[in-house]
mmCIF file of C-alpha atoms in Angstrom:
data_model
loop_
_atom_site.group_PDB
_atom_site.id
_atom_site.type_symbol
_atom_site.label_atom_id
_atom_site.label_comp_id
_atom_site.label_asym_id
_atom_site.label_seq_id
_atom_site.Cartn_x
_atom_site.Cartn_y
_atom_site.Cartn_z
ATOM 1 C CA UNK A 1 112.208 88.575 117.734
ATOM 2 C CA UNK A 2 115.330 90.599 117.124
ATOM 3 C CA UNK A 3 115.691 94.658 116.879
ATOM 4 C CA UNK A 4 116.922 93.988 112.822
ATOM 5 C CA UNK A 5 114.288 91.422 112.020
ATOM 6 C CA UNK A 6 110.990 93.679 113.006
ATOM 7 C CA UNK A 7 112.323 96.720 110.884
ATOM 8 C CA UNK A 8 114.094 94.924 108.164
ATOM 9 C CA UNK A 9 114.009 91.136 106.903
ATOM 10 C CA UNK A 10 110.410 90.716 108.101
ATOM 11 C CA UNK A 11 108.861 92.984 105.778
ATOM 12 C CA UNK A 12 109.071 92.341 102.183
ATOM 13 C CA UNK A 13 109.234 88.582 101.755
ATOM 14 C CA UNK A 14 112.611 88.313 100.774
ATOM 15 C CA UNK A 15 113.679 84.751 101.785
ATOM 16 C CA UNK A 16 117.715 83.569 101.383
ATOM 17 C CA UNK A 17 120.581 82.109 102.233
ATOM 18 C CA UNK A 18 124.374 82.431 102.069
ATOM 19 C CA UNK A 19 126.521 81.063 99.712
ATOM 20 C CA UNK A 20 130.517 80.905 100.291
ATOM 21 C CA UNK A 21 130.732 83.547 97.403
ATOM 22 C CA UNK A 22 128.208 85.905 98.500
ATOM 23 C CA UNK A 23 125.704 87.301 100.671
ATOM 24 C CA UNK A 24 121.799 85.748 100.135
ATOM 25 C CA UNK A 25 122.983 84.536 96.952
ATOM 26 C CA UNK A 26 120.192 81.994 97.254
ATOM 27 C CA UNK A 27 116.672 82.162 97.917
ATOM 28 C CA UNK A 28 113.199 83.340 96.544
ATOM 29 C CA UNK A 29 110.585 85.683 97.193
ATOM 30 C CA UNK A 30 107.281 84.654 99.622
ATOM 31 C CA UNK A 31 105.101 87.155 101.221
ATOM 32 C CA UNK A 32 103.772 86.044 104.781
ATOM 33 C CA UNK A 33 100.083 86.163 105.522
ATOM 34 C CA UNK A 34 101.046 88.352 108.740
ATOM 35 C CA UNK A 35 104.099 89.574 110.434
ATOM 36 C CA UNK A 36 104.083 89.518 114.928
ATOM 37 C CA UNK A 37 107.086 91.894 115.969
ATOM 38 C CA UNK A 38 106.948 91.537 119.760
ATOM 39 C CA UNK A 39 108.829 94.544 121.540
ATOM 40 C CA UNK A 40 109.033 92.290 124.858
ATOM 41 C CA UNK A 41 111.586 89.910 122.866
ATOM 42 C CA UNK A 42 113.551 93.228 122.575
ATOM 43 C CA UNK A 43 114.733 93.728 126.388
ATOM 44 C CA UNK A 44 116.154 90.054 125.933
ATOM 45 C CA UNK A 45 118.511 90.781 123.328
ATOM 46 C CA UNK A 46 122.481 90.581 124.337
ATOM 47 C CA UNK A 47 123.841 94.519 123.786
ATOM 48 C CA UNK A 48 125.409 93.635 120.472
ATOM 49 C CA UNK A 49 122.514 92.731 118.932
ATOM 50 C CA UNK A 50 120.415 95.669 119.798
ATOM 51 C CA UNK A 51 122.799 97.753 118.311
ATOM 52 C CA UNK A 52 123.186 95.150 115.193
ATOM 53 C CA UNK A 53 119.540 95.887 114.426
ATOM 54 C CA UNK A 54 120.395 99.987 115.076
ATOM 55 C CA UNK A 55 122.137 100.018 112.152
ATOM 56 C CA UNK A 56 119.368 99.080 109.464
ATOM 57 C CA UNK A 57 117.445 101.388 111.592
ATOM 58 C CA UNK A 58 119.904 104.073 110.694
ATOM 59 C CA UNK A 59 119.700 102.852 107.029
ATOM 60 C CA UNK A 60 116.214 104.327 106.086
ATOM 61 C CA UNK A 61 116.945 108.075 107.043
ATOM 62 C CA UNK A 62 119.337 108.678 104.702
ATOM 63 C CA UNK A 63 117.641 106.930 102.303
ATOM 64 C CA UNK A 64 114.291 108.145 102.291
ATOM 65 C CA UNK A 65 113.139 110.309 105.405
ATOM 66 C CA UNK A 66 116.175 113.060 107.067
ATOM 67 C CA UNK A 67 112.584 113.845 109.639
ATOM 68 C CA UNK A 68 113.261 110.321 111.097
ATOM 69 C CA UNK A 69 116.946 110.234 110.823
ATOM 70 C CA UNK A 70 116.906 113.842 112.744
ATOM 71 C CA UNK A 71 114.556 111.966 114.915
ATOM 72 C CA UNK A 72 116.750 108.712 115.657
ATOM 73 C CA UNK A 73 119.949 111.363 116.514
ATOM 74 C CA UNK A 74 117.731 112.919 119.152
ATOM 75 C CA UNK A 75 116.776 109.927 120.601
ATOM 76 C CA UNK A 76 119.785 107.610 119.954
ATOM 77 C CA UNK A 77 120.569 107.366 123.698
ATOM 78 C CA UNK A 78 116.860 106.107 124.289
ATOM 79 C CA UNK A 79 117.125 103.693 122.238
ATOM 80 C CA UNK A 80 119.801 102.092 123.211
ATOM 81 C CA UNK A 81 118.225 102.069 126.945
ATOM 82 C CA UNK A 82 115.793 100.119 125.154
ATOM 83 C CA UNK A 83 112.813 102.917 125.763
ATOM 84 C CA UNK A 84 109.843 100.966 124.717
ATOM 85 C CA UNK A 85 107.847 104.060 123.270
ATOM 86 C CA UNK A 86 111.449 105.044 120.976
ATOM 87 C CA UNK A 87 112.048 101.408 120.311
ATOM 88 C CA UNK A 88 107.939 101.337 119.117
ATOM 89 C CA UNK A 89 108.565 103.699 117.157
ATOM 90 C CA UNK A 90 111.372 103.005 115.282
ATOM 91 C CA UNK A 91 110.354 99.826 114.362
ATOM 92 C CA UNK A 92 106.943 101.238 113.359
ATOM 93 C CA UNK A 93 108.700 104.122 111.073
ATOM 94 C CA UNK A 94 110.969 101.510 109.525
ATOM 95 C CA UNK A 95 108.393 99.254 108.789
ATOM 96 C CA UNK A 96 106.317 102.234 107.543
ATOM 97 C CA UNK A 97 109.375 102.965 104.906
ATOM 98 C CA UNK A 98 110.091 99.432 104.061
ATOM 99 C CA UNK A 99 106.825 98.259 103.208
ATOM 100 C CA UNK A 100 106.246 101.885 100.864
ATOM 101 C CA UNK A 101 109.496 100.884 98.829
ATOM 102 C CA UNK A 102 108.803 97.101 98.701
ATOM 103 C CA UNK A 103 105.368 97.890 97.403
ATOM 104 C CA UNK A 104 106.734 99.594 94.679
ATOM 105 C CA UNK A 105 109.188 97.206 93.945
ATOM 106 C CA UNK A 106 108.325 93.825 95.305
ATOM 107 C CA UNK A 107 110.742 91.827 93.417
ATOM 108 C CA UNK A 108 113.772 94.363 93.333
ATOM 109 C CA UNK A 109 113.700 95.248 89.714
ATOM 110 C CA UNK A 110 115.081 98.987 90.958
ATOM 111 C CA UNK A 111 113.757 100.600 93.740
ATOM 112 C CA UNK A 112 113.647 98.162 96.208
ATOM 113 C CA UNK A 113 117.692 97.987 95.473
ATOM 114 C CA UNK A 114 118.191 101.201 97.747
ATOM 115 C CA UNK A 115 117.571 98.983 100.589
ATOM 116 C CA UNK A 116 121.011 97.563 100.617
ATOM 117 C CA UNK A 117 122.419 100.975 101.384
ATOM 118 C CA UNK A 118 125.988 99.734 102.688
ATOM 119 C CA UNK A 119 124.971 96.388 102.117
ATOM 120 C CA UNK A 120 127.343 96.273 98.990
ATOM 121 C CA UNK A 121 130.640 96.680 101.201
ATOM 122 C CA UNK A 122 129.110 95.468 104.376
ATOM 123 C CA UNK A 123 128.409 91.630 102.193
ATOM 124 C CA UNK A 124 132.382 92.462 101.506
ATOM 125 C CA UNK A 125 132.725 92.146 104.582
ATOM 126 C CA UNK A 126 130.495 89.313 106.109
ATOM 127 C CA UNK A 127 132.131 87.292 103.476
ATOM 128 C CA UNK A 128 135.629 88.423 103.271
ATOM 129 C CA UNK A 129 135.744 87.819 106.900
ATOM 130 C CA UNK A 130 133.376 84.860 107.574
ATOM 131 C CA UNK A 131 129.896 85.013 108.450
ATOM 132 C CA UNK A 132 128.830 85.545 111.742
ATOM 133 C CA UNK A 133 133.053 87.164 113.000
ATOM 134 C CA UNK A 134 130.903 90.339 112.564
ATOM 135 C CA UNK A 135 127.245 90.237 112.564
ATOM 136 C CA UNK A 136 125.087 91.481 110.018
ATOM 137 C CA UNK A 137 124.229 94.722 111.288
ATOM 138 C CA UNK A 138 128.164 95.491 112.069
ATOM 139 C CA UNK A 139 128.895 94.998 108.853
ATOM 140 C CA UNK A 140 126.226 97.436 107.108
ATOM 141 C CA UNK A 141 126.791 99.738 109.996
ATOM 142 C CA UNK A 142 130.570 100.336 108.677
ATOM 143 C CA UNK A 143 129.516 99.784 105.525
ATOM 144 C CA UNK A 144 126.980 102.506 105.482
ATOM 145 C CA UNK A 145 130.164 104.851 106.591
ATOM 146 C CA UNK A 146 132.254 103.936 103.609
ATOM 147 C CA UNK A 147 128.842 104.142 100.995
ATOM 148 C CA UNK A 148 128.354 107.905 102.599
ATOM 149 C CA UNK A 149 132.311 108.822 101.773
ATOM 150 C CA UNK A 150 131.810 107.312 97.872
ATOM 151 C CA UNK A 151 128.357 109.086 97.771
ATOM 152 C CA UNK A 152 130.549 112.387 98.985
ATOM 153 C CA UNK A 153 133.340 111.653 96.110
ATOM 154 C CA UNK A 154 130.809 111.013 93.744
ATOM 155 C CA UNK A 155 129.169 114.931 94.980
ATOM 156 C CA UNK A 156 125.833 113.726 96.324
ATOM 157 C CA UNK A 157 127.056 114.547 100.369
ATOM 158 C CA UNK A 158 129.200 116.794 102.026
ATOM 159 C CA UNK A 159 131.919 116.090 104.118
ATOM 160 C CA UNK A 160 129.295 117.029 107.417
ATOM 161 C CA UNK A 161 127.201 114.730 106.336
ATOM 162 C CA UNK A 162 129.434 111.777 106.356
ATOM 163 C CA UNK A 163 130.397 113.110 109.764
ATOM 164 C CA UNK A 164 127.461 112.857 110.893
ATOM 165 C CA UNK A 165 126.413 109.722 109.951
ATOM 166 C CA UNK A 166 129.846 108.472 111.216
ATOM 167 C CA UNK A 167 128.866 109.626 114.503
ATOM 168 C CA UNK A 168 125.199 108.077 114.535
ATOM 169 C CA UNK A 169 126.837 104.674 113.460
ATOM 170 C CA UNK A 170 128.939 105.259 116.272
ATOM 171 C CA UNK A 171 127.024 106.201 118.961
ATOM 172 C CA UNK A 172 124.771 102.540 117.877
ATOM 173 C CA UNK A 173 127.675 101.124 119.082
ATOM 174 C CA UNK A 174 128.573 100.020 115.316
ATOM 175 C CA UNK A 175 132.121 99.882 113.876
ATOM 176 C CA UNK A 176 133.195 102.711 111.745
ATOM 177 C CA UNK A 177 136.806 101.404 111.034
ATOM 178 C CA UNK A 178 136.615 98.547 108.065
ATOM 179 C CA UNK A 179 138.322 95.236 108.641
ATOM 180 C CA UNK A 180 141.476 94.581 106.336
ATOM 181 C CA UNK A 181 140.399 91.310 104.405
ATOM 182 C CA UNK A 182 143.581 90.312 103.178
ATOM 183 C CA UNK A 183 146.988 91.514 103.756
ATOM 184 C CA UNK A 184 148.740 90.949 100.657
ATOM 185 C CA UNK A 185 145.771 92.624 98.264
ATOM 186 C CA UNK A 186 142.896 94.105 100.743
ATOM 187 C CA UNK A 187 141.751 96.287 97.699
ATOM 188 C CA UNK A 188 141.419 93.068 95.288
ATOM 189 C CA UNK A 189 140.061 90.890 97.760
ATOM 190 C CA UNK A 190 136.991 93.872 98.508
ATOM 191 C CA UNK A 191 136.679 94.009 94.900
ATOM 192 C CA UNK A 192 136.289 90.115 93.864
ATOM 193 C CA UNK A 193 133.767 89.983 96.396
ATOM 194 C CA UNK A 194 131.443 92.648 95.806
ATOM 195 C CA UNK A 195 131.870 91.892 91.904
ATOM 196 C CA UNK A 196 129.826 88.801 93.217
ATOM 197 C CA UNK A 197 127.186 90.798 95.108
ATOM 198 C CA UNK A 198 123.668 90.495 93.408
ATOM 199 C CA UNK A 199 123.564 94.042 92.580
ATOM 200 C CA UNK A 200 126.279 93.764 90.272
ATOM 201 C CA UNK A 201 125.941 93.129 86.579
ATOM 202 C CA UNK A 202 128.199 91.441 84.298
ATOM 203 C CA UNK A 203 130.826 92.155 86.773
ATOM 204 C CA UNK A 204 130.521 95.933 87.405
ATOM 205 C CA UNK A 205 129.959 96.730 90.618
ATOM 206 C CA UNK A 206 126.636 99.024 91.732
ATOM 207 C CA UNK A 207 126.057 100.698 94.577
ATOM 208 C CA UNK A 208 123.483 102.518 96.830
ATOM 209 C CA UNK A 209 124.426 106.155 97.156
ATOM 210 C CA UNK A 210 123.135 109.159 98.479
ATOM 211 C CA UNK A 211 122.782 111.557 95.582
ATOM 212 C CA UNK A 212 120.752 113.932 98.197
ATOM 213 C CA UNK A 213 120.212 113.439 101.817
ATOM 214 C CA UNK A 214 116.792 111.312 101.956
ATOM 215 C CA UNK A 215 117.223 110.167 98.800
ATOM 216 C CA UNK A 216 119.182 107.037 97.132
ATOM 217 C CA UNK A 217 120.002 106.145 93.920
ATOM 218 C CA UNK A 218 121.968 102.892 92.354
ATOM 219 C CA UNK A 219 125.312 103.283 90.098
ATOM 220 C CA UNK A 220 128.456 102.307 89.501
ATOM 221 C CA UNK A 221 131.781 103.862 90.485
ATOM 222 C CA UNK A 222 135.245 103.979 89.419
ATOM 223 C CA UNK A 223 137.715 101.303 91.192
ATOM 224 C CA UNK A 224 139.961 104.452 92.137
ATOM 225 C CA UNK A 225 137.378 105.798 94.325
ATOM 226 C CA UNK A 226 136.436 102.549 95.512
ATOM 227 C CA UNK A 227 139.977 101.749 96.369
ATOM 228 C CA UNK A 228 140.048 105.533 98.126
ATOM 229 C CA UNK A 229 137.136 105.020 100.133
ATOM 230 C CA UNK A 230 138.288 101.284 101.161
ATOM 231 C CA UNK A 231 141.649 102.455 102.191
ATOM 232 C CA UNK A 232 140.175 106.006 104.237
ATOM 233 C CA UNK A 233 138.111 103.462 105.888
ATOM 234 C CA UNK A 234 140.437 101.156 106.874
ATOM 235 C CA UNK A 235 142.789 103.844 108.528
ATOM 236 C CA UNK A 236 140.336 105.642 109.928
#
């Protein structure tokens, strides 16, 4: 019944819940005998939510399909004016691209991991700030901002293509400017708590990058460019 459920959390089966230390730390996976999204429910969602669900949206074009990301830039304004045929189809593509990873990948051994692009410092922030100050979809909307300026250090994006995903994030009405966490140590404070996301493996951090536009990969970066990317963000 909301914009981010229908093209995100209700495909795939994934079932969770928070923890204090991290983001779905909890949960299991169970695949429903059917999935209902009803568009209707979609004119009766408050402004921030629409655009909440916007940003996982967003998510897949980078990821997997530039043809629908071109396509969501083109009809950005519709969507937000809650167009039924643009929001049908959004949710239809999104679906579409979810359910072709997930049944690859059901259990997220590896692909199903490029899901959670910005998800790693978006979770940094849900937590870091307390769930629900921004929701969800603010989160991995910034989020997906500062993953597109470490997939750009790490040479898999130019600097047009963060600005241009900046922009789409933007015009979502999504935050683009990261939250500072703590005031004393905002770089350690990111750090312990995406060291605790479940992507992470004996305490190195991994993240979803773009090492070509439409496609993701998972990896690990160095703390300096972590701590670059944090503190861009931050100012920006």
């Amino acid at each position: 019944t909301t914009l981010l459920a229908q093209v995100d959390s209700s495909v795939g089966g994934k079932t969770a819940i928070n923890h204090p230390l991290g983001k779905n730390m909890i949960g299991a996976f169970y695949q429903p005998q059917r999935v209902l999204c009803d568009l209707d429910t979609l004119t009766t969602l408050p402004a921030r939510e629409l655009s909440a669900g916007l940003a996982e949206v967003i998510k897949y074009g980078p990821i997997a399909d530039m043809a629908f990301f071109d396509w969501i830039e083109g009809n950005m304004e519709a969507l937000t004016a809650r167009d039924p045929g643009a929001l049908a189809h959004a949710v239809k593509r999104s679906c579409e691209i979810k359910a072709w990873v997930v049944g690859q990948d059901e259990r997220e051994a590896g692909l199903r991991a490029i899901l959670n692009f910005g998800h790693t410092f978006g979770h940094a922030i849900e937590a870091g700030m307390g769930y629900g100050v921004w929701l969800h979809g603010e989160a991995v909307g910034c989020g997906m901002v500062m993953a597109a300026r470490l997939s750009q250090l790490l040479g898999g994006v130019d600097v047009a293509f963060v600005e241009r995903l900046t922009r789409l994030v933007q015009a979502a009405g999504l935050p683009t400017v990261a939250p500072v966490l703590d005031a004393h140590d905002n770089l350690g404070r990111y750090l312990a708590l995406m060291r605790v996301d479940k992507k992470s493996e004996a305490g190195e951090i991994k993240f979803v990058v773009i090492d070509r536009p439409g496609s993701a990969v998972v990896r690990s970066a160095p703390d300096a460019l972590v701590a670059q990317v944090i503190a861009d963000s931050v100012q920006a």
